[in-house]
Coordinates of C-alpha atoms and ligand atoms in Angstrom, one line a residue:
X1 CA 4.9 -23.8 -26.5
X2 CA 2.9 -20.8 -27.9
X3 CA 5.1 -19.1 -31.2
X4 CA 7.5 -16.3 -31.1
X5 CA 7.1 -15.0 -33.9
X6 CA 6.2 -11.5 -32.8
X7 CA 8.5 -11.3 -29.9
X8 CA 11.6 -9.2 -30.4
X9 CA 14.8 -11.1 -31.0
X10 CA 17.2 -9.3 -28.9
X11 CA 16.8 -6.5 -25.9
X12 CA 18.6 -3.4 -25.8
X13 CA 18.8 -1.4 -22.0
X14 CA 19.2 2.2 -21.8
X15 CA 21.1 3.9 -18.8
X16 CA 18.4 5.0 -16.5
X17 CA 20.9 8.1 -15.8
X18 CA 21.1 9.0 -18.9
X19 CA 19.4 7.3 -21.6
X20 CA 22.9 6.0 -23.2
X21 CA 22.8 2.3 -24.2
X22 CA 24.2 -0.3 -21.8
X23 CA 23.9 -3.2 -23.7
X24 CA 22.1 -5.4 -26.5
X25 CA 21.2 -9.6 -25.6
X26 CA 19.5 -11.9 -27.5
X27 CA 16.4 -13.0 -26.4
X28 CA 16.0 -16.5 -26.3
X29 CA 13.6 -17.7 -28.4
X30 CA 11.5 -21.3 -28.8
X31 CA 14.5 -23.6 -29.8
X32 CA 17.0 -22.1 -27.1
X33 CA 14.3 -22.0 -24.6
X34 CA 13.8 -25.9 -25.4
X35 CA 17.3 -26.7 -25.5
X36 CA 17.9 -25.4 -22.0
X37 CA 15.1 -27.2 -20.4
X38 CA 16.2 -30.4 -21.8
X39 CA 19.8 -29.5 -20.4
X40 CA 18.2 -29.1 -16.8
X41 CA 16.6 -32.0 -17.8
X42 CA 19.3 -34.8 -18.8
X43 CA 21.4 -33.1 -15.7
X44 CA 18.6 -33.4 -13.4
X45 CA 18.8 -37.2 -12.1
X46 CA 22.4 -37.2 -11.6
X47 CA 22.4 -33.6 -9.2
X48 CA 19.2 -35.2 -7.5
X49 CA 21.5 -38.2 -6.4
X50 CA 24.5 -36.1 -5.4
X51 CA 24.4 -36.5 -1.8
X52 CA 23.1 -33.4 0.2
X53 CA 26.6 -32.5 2.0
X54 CA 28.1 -32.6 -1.6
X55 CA 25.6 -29.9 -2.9
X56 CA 26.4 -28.0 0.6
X57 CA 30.0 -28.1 -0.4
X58 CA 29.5 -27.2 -4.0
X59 CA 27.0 -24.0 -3.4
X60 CA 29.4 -22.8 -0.7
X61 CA 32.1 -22.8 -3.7
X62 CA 30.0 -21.2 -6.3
X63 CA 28.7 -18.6 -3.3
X64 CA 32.3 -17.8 -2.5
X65 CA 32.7 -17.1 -6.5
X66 CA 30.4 -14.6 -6.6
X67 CA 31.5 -12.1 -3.7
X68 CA 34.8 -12.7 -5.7
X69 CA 32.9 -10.8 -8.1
X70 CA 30.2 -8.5 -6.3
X71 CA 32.3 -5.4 -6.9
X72 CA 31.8 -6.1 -11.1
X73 CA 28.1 -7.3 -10.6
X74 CA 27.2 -4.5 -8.3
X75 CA 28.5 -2.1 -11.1
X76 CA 26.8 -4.0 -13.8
X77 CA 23.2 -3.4 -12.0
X78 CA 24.1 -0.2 -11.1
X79 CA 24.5 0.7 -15.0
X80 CA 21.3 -1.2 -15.8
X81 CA 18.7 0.0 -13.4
X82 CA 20.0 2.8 -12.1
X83 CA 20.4 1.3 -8.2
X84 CA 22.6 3.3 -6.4
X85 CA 26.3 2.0 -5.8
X86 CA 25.9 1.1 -1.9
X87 CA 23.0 -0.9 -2.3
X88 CA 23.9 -2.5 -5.5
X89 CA 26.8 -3.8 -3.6
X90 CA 25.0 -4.7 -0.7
X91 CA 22.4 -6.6 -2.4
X92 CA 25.0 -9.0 -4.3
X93 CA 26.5 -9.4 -0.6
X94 CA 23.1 -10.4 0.4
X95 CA 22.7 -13.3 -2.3
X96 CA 26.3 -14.2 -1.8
X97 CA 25.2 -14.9 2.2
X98 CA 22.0 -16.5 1.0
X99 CA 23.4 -18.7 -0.9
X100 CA 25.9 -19.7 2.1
X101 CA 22.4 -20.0 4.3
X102 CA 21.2 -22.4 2.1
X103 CA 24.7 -24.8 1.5
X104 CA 24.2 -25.0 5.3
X105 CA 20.8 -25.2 5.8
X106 CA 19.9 -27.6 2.3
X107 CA 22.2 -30.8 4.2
X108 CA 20.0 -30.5 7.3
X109 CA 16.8 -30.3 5.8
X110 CA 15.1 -33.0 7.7
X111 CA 11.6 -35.1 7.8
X112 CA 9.6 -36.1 10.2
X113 CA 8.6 -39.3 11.3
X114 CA 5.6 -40.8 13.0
X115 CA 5.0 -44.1 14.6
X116 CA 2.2 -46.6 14.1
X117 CA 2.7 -49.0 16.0
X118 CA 5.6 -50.4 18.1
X119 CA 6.6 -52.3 14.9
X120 CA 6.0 -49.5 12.2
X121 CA 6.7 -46.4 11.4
X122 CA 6.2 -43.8 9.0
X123 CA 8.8 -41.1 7.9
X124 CA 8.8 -38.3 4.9
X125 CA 11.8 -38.2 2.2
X126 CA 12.2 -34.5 1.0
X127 CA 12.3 -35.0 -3.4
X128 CA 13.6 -32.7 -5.3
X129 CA 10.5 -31.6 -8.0
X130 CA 13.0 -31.8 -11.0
X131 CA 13.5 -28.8 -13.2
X132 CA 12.9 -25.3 -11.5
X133 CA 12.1 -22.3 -13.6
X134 CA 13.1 -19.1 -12.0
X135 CA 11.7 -16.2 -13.3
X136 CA 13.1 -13.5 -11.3
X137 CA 12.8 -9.2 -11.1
X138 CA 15.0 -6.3 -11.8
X139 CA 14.6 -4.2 -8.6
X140 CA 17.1 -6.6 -6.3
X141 CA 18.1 -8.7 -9.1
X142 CA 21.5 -10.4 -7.5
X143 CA 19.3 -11.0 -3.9
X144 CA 16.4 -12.5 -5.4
X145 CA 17.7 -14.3 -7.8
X146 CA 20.4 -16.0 -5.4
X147 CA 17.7 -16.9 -2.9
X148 CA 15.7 -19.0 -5.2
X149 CA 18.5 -20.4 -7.2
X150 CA 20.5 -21.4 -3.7
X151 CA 17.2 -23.4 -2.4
X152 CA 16.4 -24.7 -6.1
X153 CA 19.8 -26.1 -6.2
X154 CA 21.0 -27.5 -3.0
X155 CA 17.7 -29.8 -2.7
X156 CA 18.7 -31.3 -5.7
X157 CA 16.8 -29.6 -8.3
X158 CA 18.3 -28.3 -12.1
X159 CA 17.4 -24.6 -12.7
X160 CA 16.5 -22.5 -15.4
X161 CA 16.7 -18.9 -14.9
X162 CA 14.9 -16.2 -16.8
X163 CA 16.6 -13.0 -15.4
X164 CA 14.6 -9.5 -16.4
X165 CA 14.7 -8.2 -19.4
X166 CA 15.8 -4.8 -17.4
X167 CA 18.6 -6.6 -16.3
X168 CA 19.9 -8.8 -19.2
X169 CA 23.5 -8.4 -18.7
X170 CA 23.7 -8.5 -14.7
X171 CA 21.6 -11.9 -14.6
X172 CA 23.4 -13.3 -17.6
X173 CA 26.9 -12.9 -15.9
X174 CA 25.1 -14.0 -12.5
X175 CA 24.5 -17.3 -14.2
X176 CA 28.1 -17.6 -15.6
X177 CA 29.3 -17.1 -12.2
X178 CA 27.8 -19.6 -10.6
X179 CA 27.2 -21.8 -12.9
X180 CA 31.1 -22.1 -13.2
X181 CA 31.3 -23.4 -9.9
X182 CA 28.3 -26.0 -10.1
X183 CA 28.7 -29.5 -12.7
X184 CA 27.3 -28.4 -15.9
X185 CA 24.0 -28.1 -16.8
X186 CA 22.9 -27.3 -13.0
X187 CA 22.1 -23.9 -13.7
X188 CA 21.0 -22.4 -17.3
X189 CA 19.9 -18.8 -17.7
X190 CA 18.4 -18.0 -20.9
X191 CA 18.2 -14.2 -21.2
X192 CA 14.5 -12.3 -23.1
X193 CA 11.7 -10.7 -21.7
X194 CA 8.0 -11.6 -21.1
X195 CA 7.8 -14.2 -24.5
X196 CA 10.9 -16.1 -23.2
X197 CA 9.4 -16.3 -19.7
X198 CA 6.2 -17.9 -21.0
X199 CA 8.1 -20.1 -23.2
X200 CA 10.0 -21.5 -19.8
X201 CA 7.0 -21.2 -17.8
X202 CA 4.6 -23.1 -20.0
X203 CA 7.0 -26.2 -20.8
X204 CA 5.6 -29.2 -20.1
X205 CA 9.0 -30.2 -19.3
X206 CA 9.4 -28.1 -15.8
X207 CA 8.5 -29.3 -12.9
X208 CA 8.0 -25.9 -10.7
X209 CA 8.3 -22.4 -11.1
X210 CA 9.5 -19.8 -8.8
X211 CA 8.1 -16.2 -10.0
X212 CA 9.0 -13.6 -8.3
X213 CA 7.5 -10.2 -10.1
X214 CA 4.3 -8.5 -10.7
X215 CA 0.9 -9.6 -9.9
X216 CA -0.3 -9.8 -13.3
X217 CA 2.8 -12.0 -14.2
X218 CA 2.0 -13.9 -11.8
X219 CA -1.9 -15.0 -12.2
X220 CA -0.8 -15.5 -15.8
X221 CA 2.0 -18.1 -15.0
X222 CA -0.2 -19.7 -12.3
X223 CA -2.5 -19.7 -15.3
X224 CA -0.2 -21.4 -17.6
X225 CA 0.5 -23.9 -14.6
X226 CA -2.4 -25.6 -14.6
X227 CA -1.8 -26.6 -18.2
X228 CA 1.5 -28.3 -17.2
X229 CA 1.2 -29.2 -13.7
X230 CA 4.1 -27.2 -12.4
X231 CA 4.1 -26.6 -8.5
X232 CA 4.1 -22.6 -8.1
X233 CA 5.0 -19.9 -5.7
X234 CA 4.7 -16.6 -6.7
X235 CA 5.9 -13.8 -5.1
X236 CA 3.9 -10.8 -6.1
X237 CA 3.4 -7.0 -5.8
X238 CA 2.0 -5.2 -3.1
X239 CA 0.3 -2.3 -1.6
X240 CA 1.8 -2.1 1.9
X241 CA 0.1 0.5 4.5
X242 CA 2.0 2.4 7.0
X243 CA -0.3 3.7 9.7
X244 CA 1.0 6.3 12.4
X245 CA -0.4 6.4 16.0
X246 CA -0.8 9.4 18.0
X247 CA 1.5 8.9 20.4
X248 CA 5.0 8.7 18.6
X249 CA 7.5 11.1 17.5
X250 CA 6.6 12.9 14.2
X251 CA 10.0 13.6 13.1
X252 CA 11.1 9.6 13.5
X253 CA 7.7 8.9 11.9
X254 CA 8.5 10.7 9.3
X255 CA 12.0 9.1 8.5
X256 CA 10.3 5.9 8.8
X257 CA 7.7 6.6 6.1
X258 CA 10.8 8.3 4.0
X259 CA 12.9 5.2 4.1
X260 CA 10.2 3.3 3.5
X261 CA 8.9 5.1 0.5
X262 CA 11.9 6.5 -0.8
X263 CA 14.6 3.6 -0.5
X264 CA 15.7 2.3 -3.9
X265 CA 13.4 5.1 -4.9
X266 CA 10.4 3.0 -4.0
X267 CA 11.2 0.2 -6.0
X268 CA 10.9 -2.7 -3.1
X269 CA 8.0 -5.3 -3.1
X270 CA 7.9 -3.7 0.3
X271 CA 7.9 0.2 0.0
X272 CA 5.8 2.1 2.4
X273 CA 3.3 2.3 -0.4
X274 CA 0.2 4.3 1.4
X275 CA 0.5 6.4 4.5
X276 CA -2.1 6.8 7.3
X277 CA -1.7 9.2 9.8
X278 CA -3.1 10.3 13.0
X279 CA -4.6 14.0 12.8
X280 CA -3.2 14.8 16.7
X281 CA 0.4 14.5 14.8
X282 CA 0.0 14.7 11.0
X283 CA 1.2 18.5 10.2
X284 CA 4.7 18.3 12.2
X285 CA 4.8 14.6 10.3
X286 CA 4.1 16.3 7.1
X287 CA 6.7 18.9 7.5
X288 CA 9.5 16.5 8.2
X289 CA 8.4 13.8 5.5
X290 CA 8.1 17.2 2.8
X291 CA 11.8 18.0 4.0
X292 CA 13.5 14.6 4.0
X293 CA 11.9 14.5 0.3
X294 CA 12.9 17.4 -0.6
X295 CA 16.7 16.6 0.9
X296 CA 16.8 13.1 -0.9
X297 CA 15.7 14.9 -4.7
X298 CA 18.8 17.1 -4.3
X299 CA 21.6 14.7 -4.0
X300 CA 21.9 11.8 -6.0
X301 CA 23.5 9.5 -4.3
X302 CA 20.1 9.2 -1.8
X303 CA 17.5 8.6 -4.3
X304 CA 17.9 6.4 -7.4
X305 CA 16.3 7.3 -10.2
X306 CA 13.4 4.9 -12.0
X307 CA 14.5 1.8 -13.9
X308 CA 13.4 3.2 -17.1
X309 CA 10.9 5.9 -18.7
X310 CA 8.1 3.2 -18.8
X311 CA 8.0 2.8 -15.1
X312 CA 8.0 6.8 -14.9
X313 CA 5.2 7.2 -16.8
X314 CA 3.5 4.8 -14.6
X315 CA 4.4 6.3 -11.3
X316 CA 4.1 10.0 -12.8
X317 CA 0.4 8.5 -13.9
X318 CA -0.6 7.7 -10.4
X319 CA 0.7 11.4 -9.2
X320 CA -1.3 13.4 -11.6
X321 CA -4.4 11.1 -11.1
X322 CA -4.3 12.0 -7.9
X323 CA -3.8 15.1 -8.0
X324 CA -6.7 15.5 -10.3
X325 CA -9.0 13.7 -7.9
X326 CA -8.1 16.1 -5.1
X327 CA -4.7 15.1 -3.5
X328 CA -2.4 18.0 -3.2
X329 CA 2.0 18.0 -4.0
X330 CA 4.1 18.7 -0.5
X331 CA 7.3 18.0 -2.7
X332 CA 8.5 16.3 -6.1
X333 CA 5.5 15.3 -8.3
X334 CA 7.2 16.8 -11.5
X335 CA 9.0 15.0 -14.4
X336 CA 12.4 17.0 -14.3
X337 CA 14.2 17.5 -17.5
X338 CA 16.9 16.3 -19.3
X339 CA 18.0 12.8 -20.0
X340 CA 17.2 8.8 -18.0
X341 CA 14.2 8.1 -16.2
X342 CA 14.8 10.4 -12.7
X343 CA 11.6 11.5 -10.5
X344 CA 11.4 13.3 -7.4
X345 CA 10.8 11.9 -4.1
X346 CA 7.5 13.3 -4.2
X347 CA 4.8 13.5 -1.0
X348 CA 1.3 13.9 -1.2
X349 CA -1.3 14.9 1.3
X350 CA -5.8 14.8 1.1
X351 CA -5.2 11.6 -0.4
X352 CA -8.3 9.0 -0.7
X353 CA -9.3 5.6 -1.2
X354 CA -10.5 5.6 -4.6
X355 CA -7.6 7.2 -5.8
X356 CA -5.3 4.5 -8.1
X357 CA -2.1 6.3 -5.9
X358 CA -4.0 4.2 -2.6
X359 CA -5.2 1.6 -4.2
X360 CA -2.5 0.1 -6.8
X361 CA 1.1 -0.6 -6.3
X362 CA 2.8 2.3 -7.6
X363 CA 6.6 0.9 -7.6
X364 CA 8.0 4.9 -7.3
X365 CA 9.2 7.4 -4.9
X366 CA 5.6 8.4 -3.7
X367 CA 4.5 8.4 0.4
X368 CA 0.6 9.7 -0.6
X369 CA -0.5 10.6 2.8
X370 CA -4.0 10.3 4.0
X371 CA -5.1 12.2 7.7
X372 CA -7.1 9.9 9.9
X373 CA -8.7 10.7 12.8
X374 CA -8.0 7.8 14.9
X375 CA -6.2 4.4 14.6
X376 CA -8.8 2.6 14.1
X377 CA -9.9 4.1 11.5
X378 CA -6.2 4.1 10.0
X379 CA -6.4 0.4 10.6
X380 CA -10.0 -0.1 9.4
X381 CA -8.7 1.3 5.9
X382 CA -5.4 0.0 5.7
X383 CA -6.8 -3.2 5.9
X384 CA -8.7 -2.6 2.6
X385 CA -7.4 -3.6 -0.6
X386 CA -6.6 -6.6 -2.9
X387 CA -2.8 -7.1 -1.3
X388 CA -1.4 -8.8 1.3
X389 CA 2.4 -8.5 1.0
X390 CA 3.3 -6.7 4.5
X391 CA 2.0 -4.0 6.8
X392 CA 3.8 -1.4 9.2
X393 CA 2.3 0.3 12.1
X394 CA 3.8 2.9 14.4
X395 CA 2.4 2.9 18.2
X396 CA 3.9 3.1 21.8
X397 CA 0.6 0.9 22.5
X398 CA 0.7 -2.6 23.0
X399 CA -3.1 -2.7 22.4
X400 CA -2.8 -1.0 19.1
X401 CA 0.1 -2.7 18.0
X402 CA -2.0 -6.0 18.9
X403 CA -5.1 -4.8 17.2
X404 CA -3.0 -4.8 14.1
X405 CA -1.9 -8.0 13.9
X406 CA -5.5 -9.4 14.5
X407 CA -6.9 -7.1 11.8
X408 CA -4.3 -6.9 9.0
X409 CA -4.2 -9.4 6.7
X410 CA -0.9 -9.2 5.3
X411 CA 1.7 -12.0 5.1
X412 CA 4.4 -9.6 7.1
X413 CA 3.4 -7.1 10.0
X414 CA 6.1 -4.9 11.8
X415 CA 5.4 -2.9 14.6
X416 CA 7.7 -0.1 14.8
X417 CA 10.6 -0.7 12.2
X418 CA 9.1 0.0 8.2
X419 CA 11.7 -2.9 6.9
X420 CA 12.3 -4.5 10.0
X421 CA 12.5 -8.2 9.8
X422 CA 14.8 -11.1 11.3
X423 CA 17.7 -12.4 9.2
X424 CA 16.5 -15.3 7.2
X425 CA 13.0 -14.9 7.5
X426 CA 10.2 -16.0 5.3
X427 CA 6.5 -14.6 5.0
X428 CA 3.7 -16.1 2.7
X429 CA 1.8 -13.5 0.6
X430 CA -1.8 -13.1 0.7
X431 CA -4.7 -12.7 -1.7
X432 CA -3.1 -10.8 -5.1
X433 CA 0.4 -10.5 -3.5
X434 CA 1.4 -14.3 -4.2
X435 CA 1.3 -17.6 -2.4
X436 CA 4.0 -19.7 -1.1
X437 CA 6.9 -19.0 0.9
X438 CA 9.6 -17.4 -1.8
X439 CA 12.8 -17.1 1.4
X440 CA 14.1 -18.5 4.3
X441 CA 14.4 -22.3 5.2
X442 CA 10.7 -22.7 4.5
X443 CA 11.6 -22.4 0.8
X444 CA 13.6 -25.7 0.7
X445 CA 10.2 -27.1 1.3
X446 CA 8.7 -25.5 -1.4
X447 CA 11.6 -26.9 -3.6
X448 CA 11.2 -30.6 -2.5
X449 CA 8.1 -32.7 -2.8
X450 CA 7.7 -35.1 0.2
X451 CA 7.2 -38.5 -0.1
X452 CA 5.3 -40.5 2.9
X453 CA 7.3 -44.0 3.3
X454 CA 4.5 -46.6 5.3
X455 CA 7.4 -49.7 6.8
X456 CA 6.1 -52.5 8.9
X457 CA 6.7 -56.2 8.8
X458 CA 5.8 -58.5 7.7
X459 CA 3.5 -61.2 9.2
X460 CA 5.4 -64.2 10.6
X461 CA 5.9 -67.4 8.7
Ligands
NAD1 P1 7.4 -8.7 -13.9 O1 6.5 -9.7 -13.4 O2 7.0 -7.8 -15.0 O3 8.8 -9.4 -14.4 C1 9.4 -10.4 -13.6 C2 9.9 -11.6 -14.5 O4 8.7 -12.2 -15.1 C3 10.7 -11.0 -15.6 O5 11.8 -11.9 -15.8 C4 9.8 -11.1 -16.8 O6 10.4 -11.2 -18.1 C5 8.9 -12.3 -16.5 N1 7.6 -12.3 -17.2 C6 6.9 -11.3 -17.6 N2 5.7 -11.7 -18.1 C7 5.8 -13.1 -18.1 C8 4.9 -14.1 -18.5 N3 3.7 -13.9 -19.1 N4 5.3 -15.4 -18.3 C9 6.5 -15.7 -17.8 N5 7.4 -14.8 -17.4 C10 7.0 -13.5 -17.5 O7 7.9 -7.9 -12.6 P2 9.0 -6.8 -12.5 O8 8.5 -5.5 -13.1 O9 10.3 -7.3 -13.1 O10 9.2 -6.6 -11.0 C11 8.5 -5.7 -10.2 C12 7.4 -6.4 -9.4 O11 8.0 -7.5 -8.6 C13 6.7 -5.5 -8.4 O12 5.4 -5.8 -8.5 C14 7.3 -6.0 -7.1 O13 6.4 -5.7 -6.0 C15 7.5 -7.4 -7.3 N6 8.5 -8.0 -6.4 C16 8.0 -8.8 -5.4 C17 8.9 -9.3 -4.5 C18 8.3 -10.2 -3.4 O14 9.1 -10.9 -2.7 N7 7.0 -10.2 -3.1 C19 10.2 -9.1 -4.5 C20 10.7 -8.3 -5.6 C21 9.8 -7.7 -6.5

């Protein structure tokens, strides 16, 4: 484990509304981090011989504990990262039915089996890997988080959780939650920010490790990985393209691109990040987009404001880069005053390639627009880039909408619904986006290693 000598020993979160202060936690540090490892550890072989049905039964208790406590958890995140009330709420409810998905699902996840010969046969045993770090985001911290401890868990794995340092206090009472419901030493969280993630992440003590966060965090715990042998998945940024066909309403196009830019004011793996539309349609799709904008910056309780000041001056970066470089302001694209870390849903149009807007993930409330003159040509460049999280195309044309999923190579395409997606699915990420599947049933996979068993008899006597 490296030192931590020059990481800070405790993190202190400041109201995105208005800069007040939430709360101070310690940050876990080289001794705590060791101690909770070793507590997933001695726990570990007695949870991974708990019979499956049993760790059904027993997620389904600590699930039902925490919708007995969304209302207080959903308030907490509110506080800390500024998420608006409604979708605070609905994103605990969403880990709270994840977590039932998975007490279900873990008792019927099955192997396969193959036959040799009429007196032999093969068949696979799903493992548990051991000791899971979960190192887990702020933007949907209750969801995320839920997801990976539910499948880490009910395959018979012990978890460590690293919650975000944005989000100390909603992850740390996540993890007293559940963990009050599961046998002791199933679940430790250790609260800290990047230093106490690397601590977790490099211990040659755990056996995989679920990221879920930025693409540099990512590589670097990938990295780190190959040092200890961990199994990774890593679910990772992205730059996801929205490209508009001439043939479909402007105004519904235009809500489309608004909810997917502007929802949790852009801060989704998934946000409509980069807009390509068709010239035949682009000015009455730029006048609705510029008014929706301009109707969610007026009222509150429609757009969020930022997690913090750090991410603004990110996402306020991006804008005046572009804007520099050519790109020119429909709405928003001002700091406003006063206190917390609010921006405008902002909309930009003559936006190019080159510009860092297009090209990075910019994790705010920005739809940068650029005017093609065909879909092709939309396709051709939303197709560019080092990202491969997800993809959305508007068409009425079956062609089109088939061209896309031959030519984009994302992990998630939708055709004609920005976050459209069936319940309990499960994408993998491409290229700088991640790898592995991070949701769904495939995840139990991903938390089990499988073990070929070879039986035949033997020869007779
Ligand atoms: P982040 O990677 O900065 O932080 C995530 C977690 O990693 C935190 O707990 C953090 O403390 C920890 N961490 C940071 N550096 C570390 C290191 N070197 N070693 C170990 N742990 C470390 O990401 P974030 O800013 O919290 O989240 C936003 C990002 O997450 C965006 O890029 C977004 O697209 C992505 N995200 C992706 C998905 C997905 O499913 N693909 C879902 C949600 C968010």
């Amino acid at each position: 484990m490296t030192t931590t000598a020059t990481a800070p020993a405790e993190i202190t979160v400041l109201s995105p509304h208005d800069g007040s202060v939430v709360g101070t936690l310690p940050c876990a540090g080289e001794d705590e981090v060791r101690a909770a490892v070793a507590t997933a550890r001695s726990t570990a072989r007695d949870w991974a011989r708990t019979s499956p049905e049993e760790r059904g039964r027993i997620l389904r208790a600590a699930a039902d504990a925490l919708a007995e406590h969304a209302q207080e958890l959903a308030e907490l995140n509110t506080r800390e990262t500024g998420k608006l009330a409604g979708e605070a709420l609905g994103g605990v409810m969403a880990g709270v039915g994840t977590l039932h998905q998975y007490a279900e699902l873990g008792p019927v996840h099955r192997g396969r089996s193959l036959r040799g010969s009429a007196l032999a046969a093969d068949w696979t045993v799903a493992e548990p890997r051991g000791v899971v770090a979960a190192i887990t985001p702020w933007n949907d911290p209750v969801a995320v988080a839920a997801g990976l401890l539910g499948a880490a868990i009910v395959t018979g794995n012990t978890v460590v959780h690293k919650p975000s340092e944005r989000c100390p206090h909603t992850g740390a009472r996540l993890g007293e939650i559940l963990a009050a419901a599961l046998p002791e030493g199933v679940l430790v969280t250790v609260t800290g920010g990047p230093e106490t993630g690397r601590l977790v992440t490099s211990s040659p003590d755990v056996d995989m490790v679920a990221h879920v966060g930025s693409t540099e965090t990512g590589q670097a715990i990938a990295r780190a990985a190959l040092e200890t042998g961990a199994h990774v998945i890593r679910e990772n940024g992205g730059n996801d393209p929205l490209v508009v066909d001439e043939d479909v309403d402007p105004a519904w196009a235009a809500e489309q691109a608004a909810i997917g830019a502007f929802t949790n004011a852009g801060q989704i793996c998934t946000s409509v990040e980069r807009v390509y539309v068709h010239r035949a349609i682009a000015e009455p799709f730029l006048a609705a987009l510029t008014a929706e904008a301009e109707r969610r910056s007026a009222d509150p309780e429609l757009l969020a404001p930022l997690v913090d000041r750090r991410l603004r001056e990110t996402v306020h970066g991006h804008v005046t880069e572009a804007v520099a470089a050519g790109g020119t302001v429909l709405a928003g694209g001002e700091v406003p005053a006063g206190e917390g870390s609010a921006y405008p849903a902002t909309v930009l149009r003559d936006c190019t390639q080159e510009m860092t807007v297009m090209r990075e993930e910019t994790f705010g409330p920005v739809a940068p627009v650029c005017v093609v003159d065909g879909f092709e040509e939309g396709l051709r460049l939303a197709a560019e880039g080092r990202y491969g999280l997800a993809a959305t195309v508007l068409t009425g044309s079956i062609a089109h909408a088939q061209q896309a999923v031959a030519e984009l190579g994302v992990g998630t395409l939708k055709v004609n619904n920005v976050f459209g997606g069936a319940p309990g699915g499960a994408a993998q990420p491409r290229r700088d986006s991640g790898s592995g599947f991070g949701y769904g049933p495939e995840l139990l996979d991903e938390m089990t290693e499988v073990k070929v068993v070879h039986v035949e008899m033997p020869p007779a006597r």
